PDB file of C-alpha atoms in Angstrom:
ATOM      1  CA  MET A   1      35.796 -92.990  70.731  1.00  0.00           C
ATOM      2  CA  THR A   2      38.225 -91.281  73.085  1.00  0.00           C
ATOM      3  CA  ILE A   3      37.625 -88.357  75.383  1.00  0.00           C
ATOM      4  CA  ASN A   4      39.540 -86.161  72.949  1.00  0.00           C
ATOM      5  CA  ASP A   5      37.361 -87.328  70.032  1.00  0.00           C
ATOM      6  CA  LEU A   6      34.224 -86.413  71.971  1.00  0.00           C
ATOM      7  CA  LEU A   7      35.595 -83.001  72.923  1.00  0.00           C
ATOM      8  CA  LYS A   8      36.299 -82.192  69.284  1.00  0.00           C
ATOM      9  CA  LYS A   9      32.985 -83.562  68.044  1.00  0.00           C
ATOM     10  CA  GLY A  10      30.959 -81.715  70.670  1.00  0.00           C
ATOM     11  CA  ILE A  11      32.703 -78.385  70.068  1.00  0.00           C
ATOM     12  CA  TYR A  12      32.193 -78.733  66.308  1.00  0.00           C
ATOM     13  CA  ILE A  13      28.457 -79.402  66.709  1.00  0.00           C
ATOM     14  CA  LEU A  14      27.907 -76.470  69.068  1.00  0.00           C
ATOM     15  CA  LEU A  15      29.954 -74.113  66.902  1.00  0.00           C
ATOM     16  CA  GLU A  16      27.880 -75.121  63.872  1.00  0.00           C
ATOM     17  CA  ASN A  17      24.757 -74.160  65.811  1.00  0.00           C
ATOM     18  CA  ASN A  18      26.106 -70.809  67.054  1.00  0.00           C
ATOM     19  CA  ILE A  19      26.150 -71.761  70.725  1.00  0.00           C
ATOM     20  CA  SER A  20      28.284 -69.374  72.753  1.00  0.00           C
ATOM     21  CA  ASN A  21      31.139 -70.796  74.859  1.00  0.00           C
ATOM     22  CA  PRO A  22      31.081 -74.177  73.064  1.00  0.00           C
ATOM     23  CA  GLN A  23      34.335 -75.425  74.575  1.00  0.00           C
ATOM     24  CA  LEU A  24      33.262 -74.774  78.165  1.00  0.00           C
ATOM     25  CA  ASP A  25      29.826 -76.279  77.533  1.00  0.00           C
ATOM     26  CA  VAL A  26      31.334 -79.420  76.017  1.00  0.00           C
ATOM     27  CA  GLU A  27      33.814 -79.821  78.870  1.00  0.00           C
ATOM     28  CA  LEU A  28      31.037 -79.541  81.433  1.00  0.00           C
ATOM     29  CA  LEU A  29      28.689 -81.876  79.571  1.00  0.00           C
ATOM     30  CA  LEU A  30      31.366 -84.507  79.128  1.00  0.00           C
ATOM     31  CA  SER A  31      32.413 -84.229  82.770  1.00  0.00           C
ATOM     32  CA  TYR A  32      28.751 -84.619  83.736  1.00  0.00           C
ATOM     33  CA  THR A  33      28.315 -87.664  81.479  1.00  0.00           C
ATOM     34  CA  LEU A  34      31.421 -89.421  82.789  1.00  0.00           C
ATOM     35  CA  ASN A  35      30.939 -88.236  86.381  1.00  0.00           C
ATOM     36  CA  VAL A  36      34.464 -86.816  86.535  1.00  0.00           C
ATOM     37  CA  ASP A  37      35.902 -83.309  86.934  1.00  0.00           C
ATOM     38  CA  LYS A  38      37.407 -81.140  84.188  1.00  0.00           C
ATOM     39  CA  VAL A  39      40.957 -81.967  85.263  1.00  0.00           C
ATOM     40  CA  TYR A  40      40.261 -85.640  84.549  1.00  0.00           C
ATOM     41  CA  ILE A  41      38.979 -84.754  81.082  1.00  0.00           C
ATOM     42  CA  TYR A  42      42.292 -83.095  80.184  1.00  0.00           C
ATOM     43  CA  THR A  43      44.580 -85.624  81.814  1.00  0.00           C
ATOM     44  CA  HIS A  44      42.862 -88.629  80.200  1.00  0.00           C
ATOM     45  CA  ARG A  45      42.315 -87.395  76.646  1.00  0.00           C
ATOM     46  CA  ASP A  46      43.246 -90.743  75.095  1.00  0.00           C
ATOM     47  CA  GLU A  47      40.952 -92.806  77.291  1.00  0.00           C
ATOM     48  CA  GLU A  48      38.320 -94.824  75.449  1.00  0.00           C
ATOM     49  CA  VAL A  49      34.703 -94.017  76.340  1.00  0.00           C
ATOM     50  CA  SER A  50      32.017 -96.691  76.479  1.00  0.00           C
ATOM     51  CA  ASN A  51      29.367 -96.728  73.749  1.00  0.00           C
ATOM     52  CA  GLU A  52      26.684 -96.016  76.344  1.00  0.00           C
ATOM     53  CA  SER A  53      28.501 -92.901  77.570  1.00  0.00           C
ATOM     54  CA  VAL A  54      29.117 -91.761  73.979  1.00  0.00           C
ATOM     55  CA  ASP A  55      25.386 -92.034  73.262  1.00  0.00           C
ATOM     56  CA  ASN A  56      24.454 -90.206  76.467  1.00  0.00           C
ATOM     57  CA  PHE A  57      26.938 -87.413  75.740  1.00  0.00           C
ATOM     58  CA  LEU A  58      25.717 -86.908  72.168  1.00  0.00           C
ATOM     59  CA  LYS A  59      22.120 -86.754  73.386  1.00  0.00           C
ATOM     60  CA  LEU A  60      23.096 -83.932  75.739  1.00  0.00           C
ATOM     61  CA  ILE A  61      24.960 -82.158  72.948  1.00  0.00           C
ATOM     62  CA  ASP A  62      21.859 -82.458  70.774  1.00  0.00           C
ATOM     63  CA  ARG A  63      19.756 -80.775  73.467  1.00  0.00           C
ATOM     64  CA  ARG A  64      22.323 -78.047  73.993  1.00  0.00           C
ATOM     65  CA  LYS A  65      22.643 -77.298  70.263  1.00  0.00           C
ATOM     66  CA  GLN A  66      18.923 -76.508  70.231  1.00  0.00           C
ATOM     67  CA  GLY A  67      19.469 -73.856  72.895  1.00  0.00           C
ATOM     68  CA  TYR A  68      18.337 -75.903  75.873  1.00  0.00           C
ATOM     69  CA  PRO A  69      20.038 -74.225  78.860  1.00  0.00           C
ATOM     70  CA  LEU A  70      23.189 -75.847  80.168  1.00  0.00           C
ATOM     71  CA  GLN A  71      22.021 -75.267  83.749  1.00  0.00           C
ATOM     72  CA  TYR A  72      18.871 -77.314  83.186  1.00  0.00           C
ATOM     73  CA  ILE A  73      20.953 -80.171  81.799  1.00  0.00           C
ATOM     74  CA  LEU A  74      23.486 -80.113  84.638  1.00  0.00           C
ATOM     75  CA  LYS A  75      20.732 -79.310  87.152  1.00  0.00           C
ATOM     76  CA  LYS A  76      22.887 -76.800  88.985  1.00  0.00           C
ATOM     77  CA  GLN A  77      24.066 -73.213  89.003  1.00  0.00           C
ATOM     78  CA  GLU A  78      26.533 -71.335  91.192  1.00  0.00           C
ATOM     79  CA  PHE A  79      25.328 -68.081  92.785  1.00  0.00           C
ATOM     80  CA  MET A  80      27.047 -66.000  95.469  1.00  0.00           C
ATOM     81  CA  GLY A  81      29.570 -68.798  95.978  1.00  0.00           C
ATOM     82  CA  LEU A  82      26.829 -71.362  96.677  1.00  0.00           C
ATOM     83  CA  ASP A  83      25.717 -74.272  94.502  1.00  0.00           C
ATOM     84  CA  PHE A  84      22.006 -74.322  93.718  1.00  0.00           C
ATOM     85  CA  CYS A  85      19.921 -77.150  92.326  1.00  0.00           C
ATOM     86  CA  ILE A  86      18.132 -75.932  89.188  1.00  0.00           C
ATOM     87  CA  GLU A  87      15.376 -77.586  87.164  1.00  0.00           C
ATOM     88  CA  GLU A  88      13.312 -76.591  84.171  1.00  0.00           C
ATOM     89  CA  GLY A  89      10.398 -74.496  85.382  1.00  0.00           C
ATOM     90  CA  VAL A  90      12.392 -72.126  87.590  1.00  0.00           C
ATOM     91  CA  LEU A  91      14.357 -69.080  86.496  1.00  0.00           C
ATOM     92  CA  ILE A  92      18.105 -69.677  86.245  1.00  0.00           C
ATOM     93  CA  PRO A  93      20.028 -67.500  88.758  1.00  0.00           C
ATOM     94  CA  ARG A  94      22.337 -64.995  87.086  1.00  0.00           C
ATOM     95  CA  GLN A  95      25.452 -63.215  88.217  1.00  0.00           C
ATOM     96  CA  ASP A  96      23.737 -59.860  87.569  1.00  0.00           C
ATOM     97  CA  THR A  97      21.440 -60.531  90.535  1.00  0.00           C
ATOM     98  CA  GLU A  98      24.450 -60.751  92.863  1.00  0.00           C
ATOM     99  CA  VAL A  99      24.637 -56.932  92.669  1.00  0.00           C
ATOM    100  CA  LEU A 100      21.293 -56.731  94.491  1.00  0.00           C
ATOM    101  CA  VAL A 101      22.202 -59.352  97.101  1.00  0.00           C
ATOM    102  CA  GLU A 102      25.609 -57.824  97.806  1.00  0.00           C
ATOM    103  CA  LYS A 103      24.048 -54.389  98.313  1.00  0.00           C
ATOM    104  CA  ILE A 104      21.637 -55.738 100.927  1.00  0.00           C
ATOM    105  CA  ILE A 105      24.427 -57.622 102.705  1.00  0.00           C
ATOM    106  CA  ASN A 106      26.528 -54.444 102.802  1.00  0.00           C
ATOM    107  CA  ILE A 107      23.663 -52.418 104.274  1.00  0.00           C
ATOM    108  CA  VAL A 108      23.221 -54.938 107.069  1.00  0.00           C
ATOM    109  CA  ASN A 109      26.949 -55.332 107.705  1.00  0.00           C
ATOM    110  CA  ASN A 110      27.302 -51.550 107.921  1.00  0.00           C
ATOM    111  CA  GLY A 111      24.987 -51.584 110.934  1.00  0.00           C
ATOM    112  CA  HIS A 112      21.637 -50.445 109.542  1.00  0.00           C
ATOM    113  CA  PHE A 113      19.804 -53.120 111.559  1.00  0.00           C
ATOM    114  CA  LYS A 114      22.339 -53.504 114.374  1.00  0.00           C
ATOM    115  CA  ASP A 115      19.666 -53.344 117.097  1.00  0.00           C
ATOM    116  CA  ARG A 116      17.599 -56.196 115.644  1.00  0.00           C
ATOM    117  CA  LYS A 117      17.776 -59.650 117.204  1.00  0.00           C
ATOM    118  CA  VAL A 118      16.238 -61.030 114.021  1.00  0.00           C
ATOM    119  CA  ILE A 119      16.270 -59.306 110.629  1.00  0.00           C
ATOM    120  CA  ASN A 120      12.982 -60.188 108.974  1.00  0.00           C
ATOM    121  CA  ILE A 121      13.149 -60.354 105.176  1.00  0.00           C
ATOM    122  CA  VAL A 122      10.445 -60.976 102.582  1.00  0.00           C
ATOM    123  CA  ASP A 123      11.493 -62.284  99.159  1.00  0.00           C
ATOM    124  CA  ILE A 124       8.748 -62.059  96.555  1.00  0.00           C
ATOM    125  CA  GLY A 125       9.133 -64.463  93.651  1.00  0.00           C
ATOM    126  CA  VAL A 126      11.643 -66.850  95.203  1.00  0.00           C
ATOM    127  CA  GLY A 127      12.399 -68.979  92.101  1.00  0.00           C
ATOM    128  CA  SER A 128      15.216 -71.363  93.012  1.00  0.00           C
ATOM    129  CA  GLY A 129      15.819 -69.631  96.341  1.00  0.00           C
ATOM    130  CA  ALA A 130      19.027 -67.960  95.179  1.00  0.00           C
ATOM    131  CA  ILE A 131      18.328 -64.555  96.756  1.00  0.00           C
ATOM    132  CA  SER A 132      16.642 -65.867  99.918  1.00  0.00           C
ATOM    133  CA  LEU A 133      19.214 -68.517 100.713  1.00  0.00           C
ATOM    134  CA  SER A 134      22.206 -66.329  99.885  1.00  0.00           C
ATOM    135  CA  LEU A 135      20.934 -63.689 102.306  1.00  0.00           C
ATOM    136  CA  VAL A 136      20.341 -66.082 105.189  1.00  0.00           C
ATOM    137  CA  HIS A 137      23.671 -67.805 104.505  1.00  0.00           C
ATOM    138  CA  TYR A 138      25.681 -64.596 104.734  1.00  0.00           C
ATOM    139  CA  LEU A 139      23.544 -62.741 107.318  1.00  0.00           C
ATOM    140  CA  GLU A 140      23.589 -64.517 110.660  1.00  0.00           C
ATOM    141  CA  LYS A 141      20.525 -62.776 112.099  1.00  0.00           C
ATOM    142  CA  ALA A 142      18.349 -62.991 109.000  1.00  0.00           C
ATOM    143  CA  HIS A 143      15.141 -64.955 108.593  1.00  0.00           C
ATOM    144  CA  VAL A 144      13.386 -64.835 105.237  1.00  0.00           C
ATOM    145  CA  TYR A 145       9.747 -65.347 104.264  1.00  0.00           C
ATOM    146  CA  SER A 146      10.062 -66.634 100.714  1.00  0.00           C
ATOM    147  CA  ILE A 147       6.986 -66.327  98.525  1.00  0.00           C
ATOM    148  CA  ASP A 148       6.178 -67.772  95.132  1.00  0.00           C
ATOM    149  CA  ILE A 149       2.971 -68.601  93.296  1.00  0.00           C
ATOM    150  CA  ASP A 150       4.557 -71.607  91.592  1.00  0.00           C
ATOM    151  CA  ASN A 151       4.747 -75.108  93.098  1.00  0.00           C
ATOM    152  CA  LYS A 152       7.994 -75.937  91.299  1.00  0.00           C
ATOM    153  CA  ALA A 153       9.706 -72.854  92.734  1.00  0.00           C
ATOM    154  CA  ILE A 154       8.628 -73.764  96.259  1.00  0.00           C
ATOM    155  CA  GLU A 155       9.813 -77.347  95.742  1.00  0.00           C
ATOM    156  CA  ILE A 156      13.240 -76.363  94.406  1.00  0.00           C
ATOM    157  CA  THR A 157      13.783 -73.703  97.072  1.00  0.00           C
ATOM    158  CA  ARG A 158      12.922 -76.221  99.794  1.00  0.00           C
ATOM    159  CA  LYS A 159      15.373 -78.697  98.262  1.00  0.00           C
ATOM    160  CA  ASN A 160      18.111 -76.057  98.144  1.00  0.00           C
ATOM    161  CA  SER A 161      17.459 -74.936 101.699  1.00  0.00           C
ATOM    162  CA  VAL A 162      17.973 -78.500 102.940  1.00  0.00           C
ATOM    163  CA  ARG A 163      21.097 -79.031 100.810  1.00  0.00           C
ATOM    164  CA  LEU A 164      22.611 -75.838 102.194  1.00  0.00           C
ATOM    165  CA  GLY A 165      21.534 -76.513 105.786  1.00  0.00           C
ATOM    166  CA  LEU A 166      19.424 -73.367 105.916  1.00  0.00           C
ATOM    167  CA  GLU A 167      15.903 -74.757 106.268  1.00  0.00           C
ATOM    168  CA  ASP A 168      15.496 -73.298 109.780  1.00  0.00           C
ATOM    169  CA  LYS A 169      16.167 -69.773 108.487  1.00  0.00           C
ATOM    170  CA  ILE A 170      13.512 -69.736 105.780  1.00  0.00           C
ATOM    171  CA  THR A 171       9.707 -69.856 105.784  1.00  0.00           C
ATOM    172  CA  LEU A 172       8.308 -70.933 102.425  1.00  0.00           C
ATOM    173  CA  LEU A 173       4.923 -69.520 101.478  1.00  0.00           C
ATOM    174  CA  LYS A 174       2.897 -70.301  98.361  1.00  0.00           C
ATOM    175  CA  GLY A 175       0.715 -67.557  96.964  1.00  0.00           C
ATOM    176  CA  ASN A 176       0.532 -64.359  94.942  1.00  0.00           C
ATOM    177  CA  LEU A 177       2.745 -61.470  96.044  1.00  0.00           C
ATOM    178  CA  PHE A 178       1.915 -60.488  99.656  1.00  0.00           C
ATOM    179  CA  SER A 179      -1.248 -62.590 100.058  1.00  0.00           C
ATOM    180  CA  PRO A 180       0.445 -65.434 102.038  1.00  0.00           C
ATOM    181  CA  LEU A 181       1.586 -62.907 104.664  1.00  0.00           C
ATOM    182  CA  THR A 182      -1.966 -61.873 105.568  1.00  0.00           C
ATOM    183  CA  PRO A 183      -2.518 -64.451 108.351  1.00  0.00           C
ATOM    184  CA  LEU A 184       0.983 -64.033 109.829  1.00  0.00           C
ATOM    185  CA  ASN A 185       0.484 -60.635 111.486  1.00  0.00           C
ATOM    186  CA  LEU A 186       3.676 -59.165 110.018  1.00  0.00           C
ATOM    187  CA  GLU A 187       2.476 -55.620 109.320  1.00  0.00           C
ATOM    188  CA  ASN A 188       5.173 -53.089 110.281  1.00  0.00           C
ATOM    189  CA  LYS A 189       7.524 -55.943 111.261  1.00  0.00           C
ATOM    190  CA  ILE A 190       9.548 -56.502 108.083  1.00  0.00           C
ATOM    191  CA  ASP A 191      13.044 -55.036 107.780  1.00  0.00           C
ATOM    192  CA  ILE A 192      13.755 -55.821 104.127  1.00  0.00           C
ATOM    193  CA  ILE A 193      11.522 -56.581 101.161  1.00  0.00           C
ATOM    194  CA  VAL A 194      13.446 -57.837  98.156  1.00  0.00           C
ATOM    195  CA  SER A 195      12.211 -58.971  94.767  1.00  0.00           C
ATOM    196  CA  ASN A 196      13.522 -59.932  91.363  1.00  0.00           C
ATOM    197  CA  PRO A 197      10.103 -59.757  89.706  1.00  0.00           C
ATOM    198  CA  PRO A 198       9.224 -60.398  86.068  1.00  0.00           C
ATOM    199  CA  TYR A 199      10.350 -57.211  84.309  1.00  0.00           C
ATOM    200  CA  ILE A 200      10.729 -57.980  80.609  1.00  0.00           C
ATOM    201  CA  PRO A 201       8.156 -56.138  78.446  1.00  0.00           C
ATOM    202  CA  SER A 202       5.813 -58.765  76.984  1.00  0.00           C
ATOM    203  CA  GLN A 203       6.633 -57.928  73.389  1.00  0.00           C
ATOM    204  CA  ASP A 204      10.395 -58.259  73.993  1.00  0.00           C
ATOM    205  CA  ILE A 205      10.455 -61.801  75.361  1.00  0.00           C
ATOM    206  CA  ASP A 206      10.531 -63.549  71.995  1.00  0.00           C
ATOM    207  CA  THR A 207      13.536 -61.421  70.952  1.00  0.00           C
ATOM    208  CA  LEU A 208      15.699 -62.712  73.822  1.00  0.00           C
ATOM    209  CA  GLN A 209      18.301 -65.430  73.332  1.00  0.00           C
ATOM    210  CA  VAL A 210      16.702 -68.811  72.677  1.00  0.00           C
ATOM    211  CA  GLU A 211      17.797 -70.238  76.044  1.00  0.00           C
ATOM    212  CA  VAL A 212      15.607 -67.653  77.764  1.00  0.00           C
ATOM    213  CA  ALA A 213      12.760 -67.084  75.327  1.00  0.00           C
ATOM    214  CA  LYS A 214      12.039 -70.731  74.571  1.00  0.00           C
ATOM    215  CA  TYR A 215      12.958 -72.590  77.737  1.00  0.00           C
ATOM    216  CA  GLU A 216      12.782 -70.404  80.851  1.00  0.00           C
ATOM    217  CA  PRO A 217       9.343 -69.921  82.476  1.00  0.00           C
ATOM    218  CA  ARG A 218       7.553 -67.053  80.759  1.00  0.00           C
ATOM    219  CA  LYS A 219       5.649 -66.113  83.899  1.00  0.00           C
ATOM    220  CA  ALA A 220       8.995 -65.422  85.582  1.00  0.00           C
ATOM    221  CA  LEU A 221       9.928 -63.032  82.767  1.00  0.00           C
ATOM    222  CA  ASP A 222       6.776 -61.241  81.619  1.00  0.00           C
ATOM    223  CA  GLY A 223       6.383 -57.863  83.292  1.00  0.00           C
ATOM    224  CA  GLY A 224       3.485 -56.647  81.155  1.00  0.00           C
ATOM    225  CA  ILE A 225       3.413 -54.109  78.341  1.00  0.00           C
ATOM    226  CA  ASP A 226       6.153 -51.872  79.771  1.00  0.00           C
ATOM    227  CA  GLY A 227       7.740 -54.421  82.110  1.00  0.00           C
ATOM    228  CA  LEU A 228       6.672 -52.512  85.217  1.00  0.00           C
ATOM    229  CA  ASP A 229       3.471 -54.319  86.246  1.00  0.00           C
ATOM    230  CA  PHE A 230       4.912 -56.037  89.299  1.00  0.00           C
ATOM    231  CA  TYR A 231       6.679 -52.948  90.625  1.00  0.00           C
ATOM    232  CA  ARG A 232       3.331 -51.142  90.535  1.00  0.00           C
ATOM    233  CA  LYS A 233       1.786 -53.945  92.605  1.00  0.00           C
ATOM    234  CA  ILE A 234       4.612 -54.488  95.083  1.00  0.00           C
ATOM    235  CA  ILE A 235       5.499 -50.885  95.988  1.00  0.00           C
ATOM    236  CA  PRO A 236       2.174 -49.808  97.576  1.00  0.00           C
ATOM    237  CA  GLU A 237       1.735 -53.133  99.396  1.00  0.00           C
ATOM    238  CA  SER A 238       5.278 -53.048 100.775  1.00  0.00           C
ATOM    239  CA  ILE A 239       4.496 -49.921 102.792  1.00  0.00           C
ATOM    240  CA  LYS A 240       2.087 -51.912 104.980  1.00  0.00           C
ATOM    241  CA  TYR A 241       4.743 -54.443 105.972  1.00  0.00           C
ATOM    242  CA  LEU A 242       7.979 -52.470 106.228  1.00  0.00           C
ATOM    243  CA  ARG A 243       9.158 -50.964 109.487  1.00  0.00           C
ATOM    244  CA  LYS A 244      10.262 -47.338 109.500  1.00  0.00           C
ATOM    245  CA  ASP A 245      13.662 -47.248 107.763  1.00  0.00           C
ATOM    246  CA  GLY A 246      13.035 -50.706 106.340  1.00  0.00           C
ATOM    247  CA  VAL A 247      14.572 -51.433 102.945  1.00  0.00           C
ATOM    248  CA  LEU A 248      12.767 -52.049  99.669  1.00  0.00           C
ATOM    249  CA  ALA A 249      15.110 -53.554  97.059  1.00  0.00           C
ATOM    250  CA  PHE A 250      14.367 -54.594  93.476  1.00  0.00           C
ATOM    251  CA  GLU A 251      16.276 -56.069  90.587  1.00  0.00           C
ATOM    252  CA  ILE A 252      15.373 -54.150  87.427  1.00  0.00           C
ATOM    253  CA  GLY A 253      15.968 -54.221  83.694  1.00  0.00           C
ATOM    254  CA  TYR A 254      19.014 -52.510  82.199  1.00  0.00           C
ATOM    255  CA  ASN A 255      17.052 -49.358  81.281  1.00  0.00           C
ATOM    256  CA  GLN A 256      14.381 -49.232  83.999  1.00  0.00           C
ATOM    257  CA  GLY A 257      16.217 -47.359  86.734  1.00  0.00           C
ATOM    258  CA  ASN A 258      14.525 -43.989  86.410  1.00  0.00           C
ATOM    259  CA  GLU A 259      11.070 -45.467  85.871  1.00  0.00           C
ATOM    260  CA  VAL A 260      11.156 -47.738  88.914  1.00  0.00           C
ATOM    261  CA  ALA A 261      12.791 -45.031  91.052  1.00  0.00           C
ATOM    262  CA  ASN A 262       9.994 -42.639  90.090  1.00  0.00           C
ATOM    263  CA  LEU A 263       7.324 -45.203  90.982  1.00  0.00           C
ATOM    264  CA  ILE A 264       8.869 -45.497  94.435  1.00  0.00           C
ATOM    265  CA  LYS A 265       9.145 -41.724  94.871  1.00  0.00           C
ATOM    266  CA  GLU A 266       5.555 -41.179  93.720  1.00  0.00           C
ATOM    267  CA  SER A 267       4.303 -43.411  96.539  1.00  0.00           C
ATOM    268  CA  GLY A 268       5.457 -40.712  98.989  1.00  0.00           C
ATOM    269  CA  SER A 269       6.550 -43.331 101.521  1.00  0.00           C
ATOM    270  CA  PHE A 270      10.246 -43.745 100.771  1.00  0.00           C
ATOM    271  CA  LYS A 271      13.488 -41.809 101.032  1.00  0.00           C
ATOM    272  CA  GLY A 272      17.036 -42.342  99.805  1.00  0.00           C
ATOM    273  CA  VAL A 273      15.965 -43.865  96.497  1.00  0.00           C
ATOM    274  CA  GLU A 274      19.071 -45.196  94.746  1.00  0.00           C
ATOM    275  CA  VAL A 275      19.632 -46.767  91.327  1.00  0.00           C
ATOM    276  CA  ILE A 276      22.502 -49.264  91.468  1.00  0.00           C
ATOM    277  CA  LYS A 277      24.453 -50.145  88.352  1.00  0.00           C
ATOM    278  CA  ASP A 278      26.228 -53.391  87.510  1.00  0.00           C
ATOM    279  CA  LEU A 279      29.859 -53.790  86.428  1.00  0.00           C
ATOM    280  CA  ALA A 280      28.872 -52.965  82.843  1.00  0.00           C
ATOM    281  CA  GLY A 281      27.414 -49.639  83.979  1.00  0.00           C
ATOM    282  CA  LEU A 282      23.815 -50.706  83.345  1.00  0.00           C
ATOM    283  CA  ASP A 283      20.863 -50.237  85.700  1.00  0.00           C
ATOM    284  CA  ARG A 284      20.565 -53.392  87.820  1.00  0.00           C
ATOM    285  CA  ALA A 285      18.802 -52.596  91.100  1.00  0.00           C
ATOM    286  CA  VAL A 286      16.786 -49.937  92.871  1.00  0.00           C
ATOM    287  CA  LEU A 287      16.797 -49.508  96.627  1.00  0.00           C
ATOM    288  CA  ALA A 288      14.914 -47.214  99.010  1.00  0.00           C
ATOM    289  CA  TYR A 289      14.173 -46.748 102.719  1.00  0.00           C
ATOM    290  CA  CYS A 290      10.654 -46.578 104.147  1.00  0.00           C
ATOM    291  CA  ASN A 291       9.990 -43.211 105.812  1.00  0.00           C
ATOM    292  CA  LYS A 292       6.446 -43.710 107.120  1.00  0.00           C
TER     293      LYS A 292
END
């Protein structure tokens, strides 16, 4: 079979199984199989493909048609202009989360922490390291304490930190929420606490697209009955660690802005609570400043 034959066959199979963006997926899977770029695919359409490569490609198409995420097959995902290694067991970084990261970068670049020699950041629920490593890549003075309860997340974040040359700007800590910080004597020393916690209501997870509901780690999605469990845990604990005027920043669900903002306000320890919307006009992040 030729490259063109495989392109057509792959697109047909994915279309038949209602996979979105079938052409792009097929191009990427075929490029991955042949270890070439997309330009090569389109400039060598008539090239014959070995039987082994045909078999390998069709196996990948079979996985993709079942909803298995493309990022887990390719083992990578771009985020904030950086390439991240991704494996099954960690949440796939999404462009929506860039809204949160860009807001934090803008706050720092606008001088909010201009007197700090080091900007200390805590990232709760590090996943692949997308938020942590993007922040330390773009913020010269930042150091991040990256926390996750999951071994796979710690492993993948460590791998990404080495690949990106950022391992000296990140401290990886395994444990639940703030518990790994206890022995580090960081009370009142943190400038920014950021988290993209599980925020999907438990009963809604199985209604999500199959790529998410079936294959992404449920513990990275499940925010309890109303999706707000982790905000309720993180907000009161954050007060102990944040400096005065330190920033608390969350990613949130598309309709959770008012609820999370109210939880922050009810703590009585924050000012300037702001709900940030994404390009589609949906709630995407909440940010506030510690006023203790």
